[in-house]
């Protein structure tokens, strides 16, 4: 547990008091349901260290890989997500040092995915208090939740639906203690341990967005008025926020929240910043005008004696927020957040509507759908994998290696012991007639390893009779995967992809239902989810496109296209994810990088299939 520090106010936020008993600090963020969710104790220690050092921002990936895209700005008390531009308020909450966070006790409930979710801090403290007093159960109704927590059976019961969920109590790192406040903020950004400004992209993002957000605080001294329109002119275009961002009114604390959307949003409500300052729809004495906003459109500068727009010199051009689809030099999230914050501060911003990705082709009738030339049928199904009789691991390894009588004095890259010494798995694995000093050389690539290390590597894999060199990834035998059961459909539609105007299009439809994980999966016996199915993918209907399709059919049979793991997009575990063979899911554009035109895509996917061992067009039952 960290030693209590001395904390001073930072930018109007009071982070501590002089004197008094020590308190435990829990940093929390506001979710879309209006509930404050706690960061882990490790993250809270990281943020507290930032307060003691300089009171500025922190990149959360330094302590938690799952929080890689997130940055906390302690000046504005907001959490920024760099890849989507989402902004959420954060707060620093103090509790008794003897409470559950101070003891490192975390109460969690089991969610539908089979993983564990921590309770809100107040609920965790209430549960721990009841547990320490040996109460048989705790009714959470007084805290706003219709649940009963039973300590004897360690379960949570919904009072209305009577659904039960498991809960658990575990020990973790204790949250930090505090007494007092931090030294005054220094002049250099976070991360500059040597006293020089940090130039990493995350810190540049923090400092750039903080500079823009500080303009909001200064705008409290500016009075905004809407200019009454001239007599019945055509209404101006609606205010379009930066692509992928929309205004959210879910936050009751007065902080501006932004979420993902594919549509532009009209300026219909007040915009509030973290300090409670708001700019309302209209001002007494002025006539509201439908769709009117106080942003200057490109090429225009409004002037009026009753408008504070005159405070901006007429020669100041609007700031263009350009290339928000990621093609420009400015990070999309940085450009989007900067535009929003400058807009809220009353500064002129030129915002444009983002082009929408074209994900699907125009509707196609059944009569227009044709089979792919040279490939019979339009569907392939895979059933539940039946485990074959396990092959002897030693026999599989010996099939692909040659014995080395005099190995070189270099490391075995599996156990990191020298090849001239015994394997690091000596004593961990025992095989009759297999000496720990025995070294083998793989036939294709000539890389050398302890034979016992290769056996251990095979035992830790899919046990399908194949072996993959850990150095160069060369595959020996036929590699198979752990893709769950599903269906793969394919046919030709009468539309052309961008860049392939002379060819029709092959559409592939993958459909995998949710189910239970088998013994070959990460968590046997647990449920797995299948989000976003059926998934539509596209290839040009030409010679190379049909070759890719045949190889994809081979990869589908070998269960290599999908796997069960953790989604890199949502962070959800125990779900179906792509397995290193990239597909084009965007039909008529390439705004997301998953569409056309892409002149290198067919060559790239052939290389990816090659790396998976799918190199020849197998004699499939066409």
Coordinates of C-alpha atoms in Angstrom, one line a residue, residues 38-594:
X38 CA -14.3 1.6 -10.3
X39 CA -10.9 1.3 -11.9
X40 CA -8.7 -1.5 -10.5
X41 CA -6.4 -0.8 -7.6
X42 CA -3.4 -1.0 -9.9
X43 CA -4.8 1.7 -12.1
X44 CA -5.8 3.9 -9.1
X45 CA -2.2 3.7 -7.8
X46 CA -1.0 4.8 -11.2
X47 CA -3.3 7.8 -11.3
X48 CA -2.4 8.8 -7.7
X49 CA 1.3 8.7 -8.7
X50 CA 0.4 11.1 -11.5
X51 CA -1.2 13.5 -9.0
X52 CA 1.8 13.5 -6.8
X53 CA 4.2 14.1 -9.7
X54 CA 2.5 16.8 -11.9
X55 CA -1.3 16.6 -11.7
X56 CA -1.7 16.0 -15.4
X57 CA -2.8 13.1 -17.6
X58 CA -1.9 9.5 -17.7
X59 CA -1.9 6.8 -20.4
X60 CA -3.6 3.7 -18.9
X61 CA -1.9 1.2 -21.1
X62 CA 1.2 1.5 -18.9
X63 CA -0.5 -0.5 -16.2
X64 CA -3.3 -2.4 -17.9
X65 CA -3.0 -3.8 -21.5
X66 CA -6.9 -3.9 -21.8
X67 CA -6.9 -0.1 -21.3
X68 CA -4.5 0.6 -24.2
X69 CA -6.7 3.1 -26.0
X70 CA -7.6 5.1 -22.9
X71 CA -6.1 8.4 -21.6
X72 CA -7.1 10.2 -18.4
X73 CA -6.8 14.0 -18.3
X74 CA -6.6 15.1 -14.7
X75 CA -7.0 18.8 -15.7
X76 CA -10.5 18.2 -17.2
X77 CA -11.3 15.1 -15.2
X78 CA -12.2 13.1 -18.3
X79 CA -11.3 9.8 -19.8
X80 CA -10.6 9.8 -23.5
X81 CA -10.7 6.8 -25.8
X82 CA -8.3 7.4 -28.6
X83 CA -9.6 5.0 -31.2
X84 CA -13.3 6.1 -31.0
X85 CA -13.1 9.6 -29.5
X86 CA -15.5 8.7 -26.6
X87 CA -15.2 11.0 -23.6
X88 CA -16.4 10.0 -20.2
X89 CA -16.2 11.9 -16.8
X90 CA -14.0 10.5 -14.1
X91 CA -14.0 11.2 -10.4
X92 CA -11.8 10.6 -7.3
X93 CA -13.9 9.1 -4.5
X94 CA -12.8 8.7 -0.8
X95 CA -13.8 5.9 1.5
X96 CA -13.0 4.8 5.0
X97 CA -9.5 3.2 5.2
X98 CA -11.1 0.1 6.9
X99 CA -13.6 -0.5 4.1
X100 CA -13.3 -3.2 1.5
X101 CA -11.1 -1.2 -1.0
X102 CA -8.7 -0.3 1.8
X103 CA -8.3 -4.0 2.6
X104 CA -7.9 -5.1 -1.0
X105 CA -11.2 -7.0 -1.0
X106 CA -13.2 -7.2 -4.3
X107 CA -16.7 -8.7 -4.6
X108 CA -17.6 -9.9 -8.1
X109 CA -20.5 -11.5 -9.9
X110 CA -20.4 -13.9 -12.9
X111 CA -21.7 -12.5 -16.1
X112 CA -23.3 -14.3 -19.1
X113 CA -19.9 -14.8 -20.8
X114 CA -18.6 -16.7 -17.7
X115 CA -16.2 -14.0 -16.6
X116 CA -16.3 -12.0 -13.4
X117 CA -17.5 -8.4 -13.1
X118 CA -16.7 -6.3 -10.0
X119 CA -19.6 -4.6 -8.1
X120 CA -19.8 -0.8 -7.9
X121 CA -17.6 0.5 -5.0
X122 CA -20.5 1.4 -2.7
X123 CA -22.1 -2.1 -3.2
X124 CA -18.8 -3.8 -2.6
X125 CA -18.4 -2.0 0.7
X126 CA -22.0 -2.8 1.7
X127 CA -21.5 -6.5 0.9
X128 CA -18.3 -6.7 2.8
X129 CA -19.8 -5.0 5.9
X130 CA -22.7 -7.5 5.9
X131 CA -20.2 -10.4 5.4
X132 CA -18.0 -9.3 8.3
X133 CA -21.1 -9.1 10.5
X134 CA -22.0 -12.7 9.6
X135 CA -25.4 -11.7 8.1
X136 CA -27.0 -14.6 6.2
X137 CA -27.9 -12.3 3.3
X138 CA -28.0 -8.7 2.1
X139 CA -30.9 -7.0 0.4
X140 CA -29.6 -4.5 -2.2
X141 CA -32.9 -2.7 -2.6
X142 CA -31.9 0.2 -0.5
X143 CA -29.0 0.7 -2.9
X144 CA -31.2 0.8 -5.9
X145 CA -30.9 -2.8 -7.1
X146 CA -33.5 -5.6 -6.8
X147 CA -31.1 -8.3 -5.7
X148 CA -30.5 -10.5 -2.7
X149 CA -27.0 -11.6 -1.9
X150 CA -26.8 -14.9 -0.1
X151 CA -23.5 -15.6 1.6
X152 CA -24.1 -19.3 2.4
X153 CA -24.5 -20.3 -1.2
X154 CA -22.4 -17.3 -2.5
X155 CA -25.0 -16.3 -5.1
X156 CA -27.0 -13.3 -6.2
X157 CA -30.7 -13.7 -6.8
X158 CA -32.9 -11.3 -8.8
X159 CA -36.0 -10.6 -6.7
X160 CA -38.2 -10.3 -9.8
X161 CA -37.0 -13.0 -12.1
X162 CA -35.5 -15.3 -9.4
X163 CA -32.4 -15.8 -11.6
X164 CA -29.3 -16.8 -9.8
X165 CA -25.7 -15.8 -10.5
X166 CA -22.6 -16.9 -8.7
X167 CA -20.6 -14.3 -6.8
X168 CA -17.1 -14.5 -5.3
X169 CA -14.9 -12.6 -2.8
X170 CA -11.2 -12.3 -3.7
X171 CA -8.2 -10.5 -2.4
X172 CA -6.4 -8.0 -4.6
X173 CA -4.0 -5.1 -4.2
X174 CA -5.3 -2.5 -1.6
X175 CA -6.4 0.8 -3.0
X176 CA -4.1 3.8 -2.2
X177 CA -4.4 5.9 0.9
X178 CA -4.3 9.7 1.0
X179 CA -3.9 12.6 3.4
X180 CA -3.5 16.0 2.0
X181 CA -2.6 16.9 -1.6
X182 CA 0.0 17.0 -4.4
X183 CA 2.7 19.6 -5.1
X184 CA 1.6 22.3 -7.6
X185 CA 1.6 21.2 -11.3
X186 CA 4.9 21.5 -13.1
X187 CA 5.3 22.9 -16.5
X188 CA 6.2 19.7 -18.4
X189 CA 3.9 17.0 -19.7
X190 CA 3.4 13.6 -18.1
X191 CA 6.1 11.0 -19.0
X192 CA 9.0 13.4 -19.1
X193 CA 11.0 12.0 -16.3
X194 CA 14.0 14.0 -17.4
X195 CA 12.3 17.3 -17.2
X196 CA 11.8 17.6 -21.0
X197 CA 8.5 17.5 -22.8
X198 CA 7.3 14.0 -23.7
X199 CA 6.7 13.5 -27.5
X200 CA 4.9 10.1 -27.5
X201 CA 1.5 10.1 -29.3
X202 CA -0.4 9.5 -26.1
X203 CA 1.0 12.5 -24.3
X204 CA 0.7 14.7 -27.4
X205 CA -3.0 13.7 -27.4
X206 CA -3.4 14.5 -23.7
X207 CA -1.8 17.9 -24.0
X208 CA -3.5 18.9 -27.2
X209 CA -7.0 18.0 -26.0
X210 CA -6.3 19.7 -22.6
X211 CA -5.4 22.9 -24.4
X212 CA -8.6 22.8 -26.3
X213 CA -10.7 21.8 -23.2
X214 CA -9.2 24.7 -21.2
X215 CA -10.9 27.0 -23.7
X216 CA -14.2 25.8 -22.4
X217 CA -13.3 27.0 -18.9
X218 CA -12.4 30.4 -20.3
X219 CA -15.6 30.5 -22.2
X220 CA -17.6 30.9 -19.0
X221 CA -16.9 34.6 -19.2
X222 CA -18.4 34.8 -22.7
X223 CA -22.1 35.3 -23.2
X224 CA -23.5 33.5 -26.3
X225 CA -26.5 34.8 -28.3
X226 CA -28.1 33.5 -31.4
X227 CA -28.5 35.9 -34.3
X228 CA -32.2 36.3 -35.4
X229 CA -32.5 35.1 -39.0
X230 CA -33.5 37.3 -41.8
X231 CA -37.0 37.1 -43.1
X232 CA -37.7 33.5 -44.0
X233 CA -34.5 32.5 -45.7
X234 CA -34.0 28.8 -46.4
X235 CA -32.9 27.0 -43.2
X236 CA -29.2 26.4 -42.9
X237 CA -27.8 22.8 -43.0
X238 CA -27.9 20.9 -39.6
X239 CA -24.8 21.0 -37.4
X240 CA -22.8 17.9 -38.2
X241 CA -20.5 16.6 -35.5
X242 CA -17.2 14.9 -36.4
X243 CA -17.6 11.5 -37.9
X244 CA -18.4 8.7 -35.5
X245 CA -19.3 11.1 -32.6
X246 CA -22.7 12.1 -31.3
X247 CA -23.9 14.1 -28.3
X248 CA -25.1 12.0 -25.4
X249 CA -27.4 13.2 -22.7
X250 CA -27.0 10.2 -20.4
X251 CA -24.7 12.0 -18.0
X252 CA -26.5 13.7 -15.2
X253 CA -23.4 15.3 -13.8
X254 CA -23.3 18.1 -16.4
X255 CA -20.3 16.6 -18.3
X256 CA -20.4 16.3 -22.0
X257 CA -20.5 12.7 -23.2
X258 CA -19.9 11.5 -26.7
X259 CA -20.7 8.1 -28.2
X260 CA -20.4 6.2 -31.5
X261 CA -22.9 6.7 -34.2
X262 CA -23.1 6.6 -38.0
X263 CA -25.3 9.7 -38.4
X264 CA -24.8 13.4 -38.1
X265 CA -26.7 15.0 -35.1
X266 CA -28.6 18.2 -35.0
X267 CA -27.6 20.8 -32.4
X268 CA -30.8 20.6 -30.3
X269 CA -29.7 20.6 -26.7
X270 CA -27.3 22.5 -24.5
X271 CA -23.7 21.5 -24.4
X272 CA -22.2 21.3 -20.9
X273 CA -18.7 21.0 -19.8
X274 CA -17.3 19.5 -16.6
X275 CA -17.6 22.8 -14.7
X276 CA -21.4 23.0 -15.2
X277 CA -21.3 25.8 -17.7
X278 CA -23.9 25.4 -20.5
X279 CA -24.8 27.1 -23.7
X280 CA -28.6 26.7 -24.1
X281 CA -30.7 26.5 -27.2
X282 CA -31.8 30.1 -27.1
X283 CA -31.4 33.3 -25.1
X284 CA -34.3 35.5 -23.8
X285 CA -35.0 38.2 -26.3
X286 CA -33.9 36.3 -29.4
X287 CA -36.0 34.2 -31.7
X288 CA -34.9 30.5 -31.9
X289 CA -34.5 29.4 -35.4
X290 CA -34.9 25.7 -36.3
X291 CA -31.6 24.1 -37.0
X292 CA -29.7 27.3 -36.3
X293 CA -26.3 27.0 -34.7
X294 CA -23.6 29.5 -33.8
X295 CA -20.8 27.9 -35.8
X296 CA -19.6 29.8 -38.8
X297 CA -20.1 27.9 -42.0
X298 CA -17.2 27.8 -44.5
X299 CA -16.9 31.2 -46.2
X300 CA -19.2 33.0 -43.8
X301 CA -18.6 35.3 -40.9
X302 CA -21.7 36.6 -39.2
X303 CA -21.6 40.0 -37.5
X304 CA -24.2 41.6 -35.3
X305 CA -24.2 44.3 -32.7
X306 CA -26.1 42.0 -30.3
X307 CA -24.0 38.9 -31.0
X308 CA -20.8 38.0 -29.2
X309 CA -19.5 36.6 -32.5
X310 CA -18.1 40.1 -33.0
X311 CA -15.6 39.1 -30.3
X312 CA -13.9 36.9 -32.8
X313 CA -12.1 39.0 -35.4
X314 CA -13.8 38.8 -38.8
X315 CA -10.5 37.8 -40.4
X316 CA -10.0 34.7 -38.3
X317 CA -10.8 31.7 -40.5
X318 CA -12.7 28.7 -39.3
X319 CA -10.5 25.8 -38.1
X320 CA -10.9 23.0 -40.7
X321 CA -11.2 19.5 -39.0
X322 CA -10.2 17.5 -42.0
X323 CA -9.6 13.9 -43.0
X324 CA -11.4 12.4 -40.0
X325 CA -11.6 9.1 -41.7
X326 CA -8.0 8.5 -40.8
X327 CA -6.4 9.4 -44.1
X328 CA -4.9 12.7 -43.0
X329 CA -1.9 13.5 -40.7
X330 CA -4.2 14.3 -37.7
X331 CA -5.3 11.4 -35.5
X332 CA -9.1 11.0 -36.1
X333 CA -9.9 11.0 -32.4
X334 CA -7.7 14.0 -31.7
X335 CA -9.2 16.0 -34.6
X336 CA -12.7 15.0 -33.5
X337 CA -12.2 15.9 -29.8
X338 CA -10.4 19.2 -30.6
X339 CA -13.3 20.2 -32.9
X340 CA -15.9 19.4 -30.3
X341 CA -14.1 21.3 -27.5
X342 CA -13.5 24.3 -29.7
X343 CA -17.1 24.2 -30.8
X344 CA -18.2 24.2 -27.1
X345 CA -15.9 27.2 -26.4
X346 CA -17.5 29.2 -29.2
X347 CA -14.5 29.1 -31.5
X348 CA -15.2 28.9 -35.3
X349 CA -14.9 25.3 -36.5
X350 CA -15.5 24.0 -40.0
X351 CA -17.0 20.5 -39.7
X352 CA -17.9 18.2 -42.6
X353 CA -20.1 15.2 -42.9
X354 CA -18.1 11.9 -42.9
X355 CA -18.7 9.5 -45.8
X356 CA -20.4 6.4 -44.7
X357 CA -18.9 3.0 -45.5
X358 CA -20.9 0.9 -48.0
X359 CA -21.0 -2.4 -46.2
X360 CA -23.5 -4.3 -48.4
X361 CA -24.4 -4.4 -52.1
X362 CA -27.8 -3.4 -53.5
X363 CA -30.5 -6.0 -52.9
X364 CA -30.2 -9.1 -55.1
X365 CA -33.1 -11.4 -56.1
X366 CA -32.7 -15.2 -55.9
X367 CA -32.8 -15.4 -59.7
X368 CA -29.7 -13.3 -59.9
X369 CA -27.6 -15.4 -57.5
X370 CA -25.4 -17.8 -59.4
X371 CA -23.0 -20.6 -58.3
X372 CA -19.3 -19.9 -58.6
X373 CA -17.8 -21.2 -61.8
X374 CA -15.7 -24.3 -61.3
X375 CA -16.9 -25.0 -57.8
X376 CA -20.0 -27.0 -57.3
X377 CA -22.5 -26.3 -54.6
X378 CA -23.0 -23.1 -52.6
X379 CA -22.6 -24.3 -49.0
X380 CA -20.1 -26.1 -46.8
X381 CA -21.0 -27.2 -43.2
X382 CA -18.8 -28.3 -40.4
X383 CA -20.1 -30.3 -37.5
X384 CA -18.9 -30.6 -33.9
X385 CA -15.3 -31.7 -33.9
X386 CA -14.9 -35.4 -32.9
X387 CA -11.6 -35.9 -31.2
X388 CA -9.5 -38.6 -32.9
X389 CA -7.4 -41.1 -31.0
X390 CA -4.5 -39.0 -29.8
X391 CA -1.3 -39.7 -31.7
X392 CA 1.8 -40.5 -29.7
X393 CA 3.5 -37.1 -29.3
X394 CA 7.0 -38.6 -29.6
X395 CA 6.1 -40.4 -32.8
X396 CA 4.8 -37.2 -34.3
X397 CA 7.9 -35.2 -33.5
X398 CA 10.3 -38.0 -34.7
X399 CA 8.5 -38.0 -38.0
X400 CA 9.7 -34.4 -38.8
X401 CA 13.2 -34.2 -37.3
X402 CA 16.7 -35.6 -37.8
X403 CA 18.9 -36.4 -34.9
X404 CA 21.9 -34.1 -34.3
X405 CA 24.9 -35.9 -32.9
X406 CA 27.0 -32.8 -32.2
X407 CA 24.7 -29.8 -31.5
X408 CA 26.1 -26.3 -31.7
X409 CA 26.6 -24.3 -28.5
X410 CA 23.5 -22.1 -28.9
X411 CA 20.2 -21.6 -27.2
X412 CA 17.1 -23.8 -27.7
X413 CA 14.5 -21.1 -28.3
X414 CA 11.8 -23.2 -26.6
X415 CA 13.4 -23.7 -23.1
X416 CA 16.2 -21.1 -23.5
X417 CA 18.8 -23.6 -22.3
X418 CA 21.9 -24.4 -24.3
X419 CA 21.5 -27.2 -26.8
X420 CA 24.7 -28.8 -25.4
X421 CA 22.9 -29.2 -22.0
X422 CA 19.8 -31.0 -21.0
X423 CA 16.3 -29.7 -21.9
X424 CA 14.6 -27.3 -19.5
X425 CA 11.7 -29.7 -19.5
X426 CA 13.8 -32.4 -17.9
X427 CA 11.9 -33.6 -14.9
X428 CA 8.7 -32.0 -16.1
X429 CA 8.1 -34.5 -18.9
X430 CA 9.2 -38.1 -18.9
X431 CA 9.2 -40.3 -22.0
X432 CA 10.6 -43.7 -22.2
X433 CA 13.7 -43.9 -24.3
X434 CA 13.8 -40.1 -24.8
X435 CA 16.9 -38.5 -23.3
X436 CA 16.7 -34.9 -22.1
X437 CA 20.0 -34.1 -24.0
X438 CA 18.7 -35.4 -27.4
X439 CA 18.6 -32.6 -30.1
X440 CA 16.7 -32.7 -33.3
X441 CA 16.8 -30.7 -36.6
X442 CA 13.5 -30.0 -38.4
X443 CA 13.6 -31.2 -42.0
X444 CA 12.5 -28.2 -44.0
X445 CA 13.9 -25.2 -42.1
X446 CA 16.9 -26.9 -40.3
X447 CA 16.2 -25.2 -37.0
X448 CA 17.4 -27.2 -34.0
X449 CA 15.7 -27.8 -30.6
X450 CA 15.7 -30.3 -27.8
X451 CA 13.5 -33.2 -28.8
X452 CA 11.9 -33.1 -25.4
X453 CA 11.0 -29.4 -25.9
X454 CA 9.3 -30.2 -29.2
X455 CA 7.3 -32.9 -27.5
X456 CA 6.2 -30.4 -24.8
X457 CA 5.3 -27.9 -27.4
X458 CA 3.2 -30.5 -29.3
X459 CA 1.4 -31.5 -26.1
X460 CA 0.5 -27.8 -25.5
X461 CA -1.1 -27.4 -28.9
X462 CA -4.0 -28.9 -30.9
X463 CA -2.5 -32.4 -31.0
X464 CA -3.6 -32.8 -34.6
X465 CA -0.5 -34.6 -35.9
X466 CA 1.2 -31.4 -37.3
X467 CA 4.1 -29.4 -36.0
X468 CA 5.0 -25.7 -36.4
X469 CA 8.5 -24.4 -36.1
X470 CA 8.5 -21.7 -33.3
X471 CA 11.2 -19.7 -35.1
X472 CA 10.1 -19.4 -38.7
X473 CA 6.5 -20.8 -38.4
X474 CA 7.1 -23.5 -41.1
X475 CA 4.4 -26.1 -40.8
X476 CA 5.0 -29.8 -40.9
X477 CA 1.9 -31.9 -41.7
X478 CA -1.6 -30.6 -42.0
X479 CA -2.4 -27.9 -39.5
X480 CA -5.9 -27.8 -38.1
X481 CA -7.6 -25.3 -35.8
X482 CA -10.4 -25.1 -33.2
X483 CA -13.1 -23.3 -35.2
X484 CA -16.6 -24.1 -33.7
X485 CA -19.3 -25.7 -35.9
X486 CA -21.0 -23.5 -38.5
X487 CA -21.9 -23.0 -42.2
X488 CA -20.1 -21.3 -45.1
X489 CA -22.1 -20.2 -48.1
X490 CA -20.7 -18.7 -51.3
X491 CA -22.3 -17.5 -54.6
X492 CA -21.9 -14.9 -57.3
X493 CA -23.9 -11.7 -57.3
X494 CA -24.3 -9.3 -60.3
X495 CA -22.5 -6.4 -58.9
X496 CA -18.8 -5.2 -59.2
X497 CA -16.4 -4.3 -56.5
X498 CA -14.5 -1.0 -56.7
X499 CA -11.3 -1.7 -58.7
X500 CA -12.9 -4.8 -60.4
X501 CA -15.4 -3.2 -62.7
X502 CA -15.2 -6.0 -65.3
X503 CA -15.9 -8.8 -62.8
X504 CA -18.9 -9.8 -60.8
X505 CA -18.6 -10.4 -57.1
X506 CA -18.3 -13.6 -55.0
X507 CA -20.1 -13.2 -51.7
X508 CA -19.2 -15.5 -48.8
X509 CA -21.5 -15.8 -45.9
X510 CA -20.2 -17.3 -42.6
X511 CA -22.7 -18.3 -40.0
X512 CA -21.6 -19.7 -36.6
X513 CA -24.1 -20.0 -33.7
X514 CA -23.3 -19.6 -30.0
X515 CA -22.7 -22.8 -28.1
X516 CA -20.6 -24.6 -25.5
X517 CA -16.8 -24.9 -25.7
X518 CA -15.3 -28.3 -26.3
X519 CA -12.1 -29.9 -24.9
X520 CA -10.0 -28.2 -27.6
X521 CA -11.2 -24.7 -26.7
X522 CA -9.8 -22.3 -24.0
X523 CA -12.5 -22.9 -21.4
X524 CA -14.1 -26.4 -21.9
X525 CA -17.7 -26.6 -20.8
X526 CA -18.3 -22.8 -20.8
X527 CA -20.6 -21.0 -23.2
X528 CA -19.1 -19.0 -26.1
X529 CA -20.8 -16.2 -27.9
X530 CA -20.9 -15.5 -31.7
X531 CA -21.4 -11.8 -32.3
X532 CA -22.1 -10.3 -35.7
X533 CA -23.1 -13.4 -37.6
X534 CA -23.9 -14.0 -40.3
X535 CA -20.8 -12.2 -41.6
X536 CA -20.7 -11.2 -45.3
X537 CA -17.3 -11.1 -47.1
X538 CA -16.5 -10.3 -50.8
X539 CA -14.0 -11.4 -53.5
X540 CA -13.9 -10.5 -57.2
X541 CA -15.2 -13.2 -59.5
X542 CA -12.0 -13.6 -61.5
X543 CA -9.3 -16.3 -61.7
X544 CA -7.4 -15.1 -58.6
X545 CA -10.6 -14.5 -56.6
X546 CA -11.8 -18.1 -57.3
X547 CA -8.4 -19.4 -56.3
X548 CA -8.7 -17.6 -53.0
X549 CA -12.2 -19.0 -52.5
X550 CA -10.9 -22.6 -53.0
X551 CA -8.2 -22.1 -50.5
X552 CA -10.7 -20.5 -48.1
X553 CA -12.8 -23.6 -48.4
X554 CA -9.8 -25.7 -47.5
X555 CA -9.1 -23.5 -44.5
X556 CA -12.8 -23.8 -43.5
X557 CA -12.5 -27.6 -43.6
X558 CA -9.4 -27.4 -41.4
X559 CA -11.2 -25.0 -39.0
X560 CA -8.6 -22.2 -39.4
X561 CA -10.8 -19.2 -40.3
X562 CA -12.3 -18.6 -36.8
X563 CA -11.3 -19.4 -33.3
X564 CA -12.7 -18.8 -29.7
X565 CA -10.8 -16.1 -27.8
X566 CA -11.0 -12.4 -26.7
X567 CA -12.3 -9.8 -29.2
X568 CA -9.7 -7.1 -29.9
X569 CA -12.6 -4.7 -30.7
X570 CA -14.9 -5.1 -27.7
X571 CA -12.6 -6.9 -25.2
X572 CA -15.2 -9.6 -24.7
X573 CA -13.8 -13.0 -23.9
X574 CA -15.1 -16.5 -24.8
X575 CA -16.4 -15.2 -28.2
X576 CA -15.8 -16.2 -31.8
X577 CA -13.0 -14.1 -33.4
X578 CA -11.2 -14.0 -36.8
X579 CA -8.1 -16.2 -36.9
X580 CA -5.3 -14.3 -38.8
X581 CA -6.9 -14.7 -42.2
X582 CA -8.2 -11.2 -43.1
X583 CA -11.5 -10.9 -45.0
X584 CA -13.0 -7.9 -46.8
X585 CA -16.4 -7.2 -45.1
X586 CA -17.0 -3.8 -46.7
X587 CA -18.5 -4.0 -50.2
X588 CA -18.5 -0.6 -51.9
X589 CA -15.8 1.4 -50.1
X590 CA -12.6 1.1 -48.1
X591 CA -13.1 3.6 -45.3
X592 CA -12.5 1.1 -42.5
X593 CA -9.6 -0.7 -44.3
X594 CA -11.8 -3.8 -44.8

